């Protein structure tokens, strides 16, 4: 299981013209699960994401987690593929999950 994270000042998910999810400052998280991933992998990844120190403290150092910074999380499924390489073959795309 992998995730792509983006620190945001605000983010939202639209379905047509309707906003179906929105946050202020926080992390936008696109997660990609593979066939063998289960709840334990998802829980471990979630724990690592909320513990990442990617927000500035009072001294301006990246030393606070999203939880400590009072930020939000906006999750999304990364249905795009993960790239896998085989020797002497062009990259092949496989759907995650």
JSON list of C-alpha atoms in Angstrom, two decimals:
[
{"chain": "A", "resi": 1, "resn": "UNK", "atom": "CA", "xyz": [0.00, 0.00, 0.00]},
{"chain": "A", "resi": 2, "resn": "UNK", "atom": "CA", "xyz": [1.32, 3.42, -0.92]},
{"chain": "A", "resi": 3, "resn": "UNK", "atom": "CA", "xyz": [0.10, 6.97, -0.56]},
{"chain": "A", "resi": 4, "resn": "UNK", "atom": "CA", "xyz": [0.81, 10.29, -2.20]},
{"chain": "A", "resi": 5, "resn": "UNK", "atom": "CA", "xyz": [0.54, 13.21, 0.24]},
{"chain": "A", "resi": 6, "resn": "UNK", "atom": "CA", "xyz": [0.15, 16.91, -0.51]},
{"chain": "A", "resi": 7, "resn": "UNK", "atom": "CA", "xyz": [0.20, 19.59, 2.15]},
{"chain": "A", "resi": 8, "resn": "UNK", "atom": "CA", "xyz": [-2.62, 22.02, 1.38]},
{"chain": "A", "resi": 9, "resn": "UNK", "atom": "CA", "xyz": [-4.00, 25.30, 2.67]},
{"chain": "A", "resi": 10, "resn": "UNK", "atom": "CA", "xyz": [-7.40, 24.06, 1.50]},
{"chain": "A", "resi": 11, "resn": "UNK", "atom": "CA", "xyz": [-8.68, 21.25, -0.70]},
{"chain": "A", "resi": 12, "resn": "UNK", "atom": "CA", "xyz": [-11.99, 19.88, -1.90]},
{"chain": "A", "resi": 13, "resn": "UNK", "atom": "CA", "xyz": [-13.39, 17.04, -3.93]},
{"chain": "A", "resi": 14, "resn": "UNK", "atom": "CA", "xyz": [-16.09, 17.81, -6.47]},
{"chain": "A", "resi": 15, "resn": "UNK", "atom": "CA", "xyz": [-18.56, 15.41, -8.01]},
{"chain": "A", "resi": 16, "resn": "UNK", "atom": "CA", "xyz": [-19.95, 17.40, -10.87]},
{"chain": "A", "resi": 17, "resn": "UNK", "atom": "CA", "xyz": [-20.70, 20.77, -9.31]},
{"chain": "A", "resi": 18, "resn": "UNK", "atom": "CA", "xyz": [-21.29, 19.33, -5.82]},
{"chain": "A", "resi": 19, "resn": "UNK", "atom": "CA", "xyz": [-18.58, 19.49, -3.15]},
{"chain": "A", "resi": 20, "resn": "UNK", "atom": "CA", "xyz": [-18.43, 16.04, -1.53]},
{"chain": "A", "resi": 21, "resn": "UNK", "atom": "CA", "xyz": [-15.40, 16.64, 0.71]},
{"chain": "A", "resi": 22, "resn": "UNK", "atom": "CA", "xyz": [-13.41, 19.66, 1.84]},
{"chain": "A", "resi": 23, "resn": "UNK", "atom": "CA", "xyz": [-10.73, 20.66, 4.36]},
{"chain": "A", "resi": 24, "resn": "UNK", "atom": "CA", "xyz": [-8.83, 23.76, 5.35]},
{"chain": "A", "resi": 25, "resn": "UNK", "atom": "CA", "xyz": [-5.11, 23.39, 6.10]},
{"chain": "A", "resi": 26, "resn": "UNK", "atom": "CA", "xyz": [-4.02, 19.76, 6.19]},
{"chain": "A", "resi": 27, "resn": "UNK", "atom": "CA", "xyz": [-3.10, 16.83, 3.98]},
{"chain": "A", "resi": 28, "resn": "UNK", "atom": "CA", "xyz": [-4.68, 15.58, 0.79]},
{"chain": "A", "resi": 29, "resn": "UNK", "atom": "CA", "xyz": [-3.98, 11.82, 0.71]},
{"chain": "A", "resi": 30, "resn": "UNK", "atom": "CA", "xyz": [-4.27, 9.63, -2.38]},
{"chain": "A", "resi": 31, "resn": "UNK", "atom": "CA", "xyz": [-3.90, 6.00, -1.34]},
{"chain": "A", "resi": 32, "resn": "UNK", "atom": "CA", "xyz": [-3.31, 2.99, -3.56]},
{"chain": "A", "resi": 33, "resn": "UNK", "atom": "CA", "xyz": [-3.97, -0.51, -2.25]},
{"chain": "A", "resi": 34, "resn": "UNK", "atom": "CA", "xyz": [-2.69, -3.61, -3.98]},
{"chain": "A", "resi": 35, "resn": "UNK", "atom": "CA", "xyz": [-4.18, -7.09, -4.11]},
{"chain": "A", "resi": 36, "resn": "UNK", "atom": "CA", "xyz": [-2.48, -8.42, -0.99]},
{"chain": "A", "resi": 37, "resn": "UNK", "atom": "CA", "xyz": [-3.11, -5.35, 1.17]},
{"chain": "A", "resi": 38, "resn": "UNK", "atom": "CA", "xyz": [-5.52, -5.64, 4.06]},
{"chain": "A", "resi": 39, "resn": "UNK", "atom": "CA", "xyz": [-6.72, -3.76, 7.10]},
{"chain": "A", "resi": 40, "resn": "UNK", "atom": "CA", "xyz": [-3.41, -4.08, 8.94]},
{"chain": "A", "resi": 41, "resn": "UNK", "atom": "CA", "xyz": [-1.52, -2.43, 6.05]},
{"chain": "A", "resi": 42, "resn": "UNK", "atom": "CA", "xyz": [-4.13, 0.34, 5.87]},
{"chain": "A", "resi": 43, "resn": "UNK", "atom": "CA", "xyz": [-3.95, 0.94, 9.63]},
{"chain": "A", "resi": 44, "resn": "UNK", "atom": "CA", "xyz": [-0.14, 1.05, 9.55]},
{"chain": "A", "resi": 45, "resn": "UNK", "atom": "CA", "xyz": [-0.13, 3.52, 6.66]},
{"chain": "A", "resi": 46, "resn": "UNK", "atom": "CA", "xyz": [-2.75, 5.73, 8.35]},
{"chain": "A", "resi": 47, "resn": "UNK", "atom": "CA", "xyz": [-0.70, 5.76, 11.54]},
{"chain": "A", "resi": 48, "resn": "UNK", "atom": "CA", "xyz": [2.41, 6.76, 9.64]},
{"chain": "A", "resi": 49, "resn": "UNK", "atom": "CA", "xyz": [0.58, 9.53, 7.77]},
{"chain": "A", "resi": 50, "resn": "UNK", "atom": "CA", "xyz": [-0.83, 11.20, 10.89]},
{"chain": "A", "resi": 51, "resn": "UNK", "atom": "CA", "xyz": [2.58, 10.95, 12.61]},
{"chain": "A", "resi": 52, "resn": "UNK", "atom": "CA", "xyz": [4.55, 12.61, 9.79]},
{"chain": "A", "resi": 53, "resn": "UNK", "atom": "CA", "xyz": [6.10, 15.88, 10.93]},
{"chain": "A", "resi": 54, "resn": "UNK", "atom": "CA", "xyz": [5.44, 18.02, 7.87]},
{"chain": "A", "resi": 55, "resn": "UNK", "atom": "CA", "xyz": [3.97, 21.16, 9.45]},
{"chain": "A", "resi": 56, "resn": "UNK", "atom": "CA", "xyz": [5.94, 24.09, 10.80]},
{"chain": "A", "resi": 57, "resn": "UNK", "atom": "CA", "xyz": [6.28, 24.73, 14.53]},
{"chain": "A", "resi": 58, "resn": "UNK", "atom": "CA", "xyz": [6.64, 28.17, 16.15]},
{"chain": "A", "resi": 59, "resn": "UNK", "atom": "CA", "xyz": [10.31, 28.28, 15.10]},
{"chain": "A", "resi": 60, "resn": "UNK", "atom": "CA", "xyz": [9.43, 27.54, 11.47]},
{"chain": "A", "resi": 61, "resn": "UNK", "atom": "CA", "xyz": [10.84, 24.00, 11.55]},
{"chain": "A", "resi": 62, "resn": "UNK", "atom": "CA", "xyz": [8.89, 21.11, 10.05]},
{"chain": "A", "resi": 63, "resn": "UNK", "atom": "CA", "xyz": [8.28, 19.56, 13.44]},
{"chain": "A", "resi": 64, "resn": "UNK", "atom": "CA", "xyz": [4.51, 19.06, 13.85]},
{"chain": "A", "resi": 65, "resn": "UNK", "atom": "CA", "xyz": [2.19, 16.33, 12.64]},
{"chain": "A", "resi": 66, "resn": "UNK", "atom": "CA", "xyz": [-1.16, 17.05, 11.03]},
{"chain": "A", "resi": 67, "resn": "UNK", "atom": "CA", "xyz": [-2.77, 16.14, 14.34]},
{"chain": "A", "resi": 68, "resn": "UNK", "atom": "CA", "xyz": [-0.53, 18.51, 16.33]},
{"chain": "A", "resi": 69, "resn": "UNK", "atom": "CA", "xyz": [-1.14, 21.27, 13.77]},
{"chain": "A", "resi": 70, "resn": "UNK", "atom": "CA", "xyz": [-4.92, 20.79, 14.01]},
{"chain": "A", "resi": 71, "resn": "UNK", "atom": "CA", "xyz": [-5.06, 20.07, 10.28]},
{"chain": "A", "resi": 72, "resn": "UNK", "atom": "CA", "xyz": [-7.52, 18.03, 8.29]},
{"chain": "A", "resi": 73, "resn": "UNK", "atom": "CA", "xyz": [-7.16, 14.94, 6.12]},
{"chain": "A", "resi": 74, "resn": "UNK", "atom": "CA", "xyz": [-8.87, 14.63, 2.76]},
{"chain": "A", "resi": 75, "resn": "UNK", "atom": "CA", "xyz": [-8.53, 11.02, 1.57]},
{"chain": "A", "resi": 76, "resn": "UNK", "atom": "CA", "xyz": [-8.97, 9.81, -1.96]},
{"chain": "A", "resi": 77, "resn": "UNK", "atom": "CA", "xyz": [-8.44, 6.58, -3.83]},
{"chain": "A", "resi": 78, "resn": "UNK", "atom": "CA", "xyz": [-5.51, 6.53, -6.23]},
{"chain": "A", "resi": 79, "resn": "UNK", "atom": "CA", "xyz": [-7.13, 4.25, -8.76]},
{"chain": "A", "resi": 80, "resn": "UNK", "atom": "CA", "xyz": [-4.28, 5.04, -11.10]},
{"chain": "A", "resi": 81, "resn": "UNK", "atom": "CA", "xyz": [-1.79, 2.27, -11.56]},
{"chain": "A", "resi": 82, "resn": "UNK", "atom": "CA", "xyz": [1.51, 1.54, -9.90]},
{"chain": "A", "resi": 83, "resn": "UNK", "atom": "CA", "xyz": [4.37, 1.04, -12.26]},
{"chain": "A", "resi": 84, "resn": "UNK", "atom": "CA", "xyz": [6.23, -2.25, -12.25]},
{"chain": "A", "resi": 85, "resn": "UNK", "atom": "CA", "xyz": [9.33, -2.96, -14.23]},
{"chain": "A", "resi": 86, "resn": "UNK", "atom": "CA", "xyz": [10.64, -6.21, -15.65]},
{"chain": "A", "resi": 87, "resn": "UNK", "atom": "CA", "xyz": [14.14, -6.59, -17.07]},
{"chain": "A", "resi": 88, "resn": "UNK", "atom": "CA", "xyz": [14.37, -5.71, -20.78]},
{"chain": "A", "resi": 89, "resn": "UNK", "atom": "CA", "xyz": [10.67, -4.95, -21.05]},
{"chain": "A", "resi": 90, "resn": "UNK", "atom": "CA", "xyz": [8.85, -1.64, -21.23]},
{"chain": "A", "resi": 91, "resn": "UNK", "atom": "CA", "xyz": [7.04, -0.54, -18.06]},
{"chain": "A", "resi": 92, "resn": "UNK", "atom": "CA", "xyz": [3.72, -2.23, -17.55]},
{"chain": "A", "resi": 93, "resn": "UNK", "atom": "CA", "xyz": [0.86, -0.65, -15.64]},
{"chain": "A", "resi": 94, "resn": "UNK", "atom": "CA", "xyz": [-1.13, -2.70, -13.15]},
{"chain": "A", "resi": 95, "resn": "UNK", "atom": "CA", "xyz": [-4.26, -1.54, -11.41]},
{"chain": "A", "resi": 96, "resn": "UNK", "atom": "CA", "xyz": [-3.75, -1.24, -7.67]},
{"chain": "A", "resi": 97, "resn": "UNK", "atom": "CA", "xyz": [-6.12, -3.47, -5.74]}
]
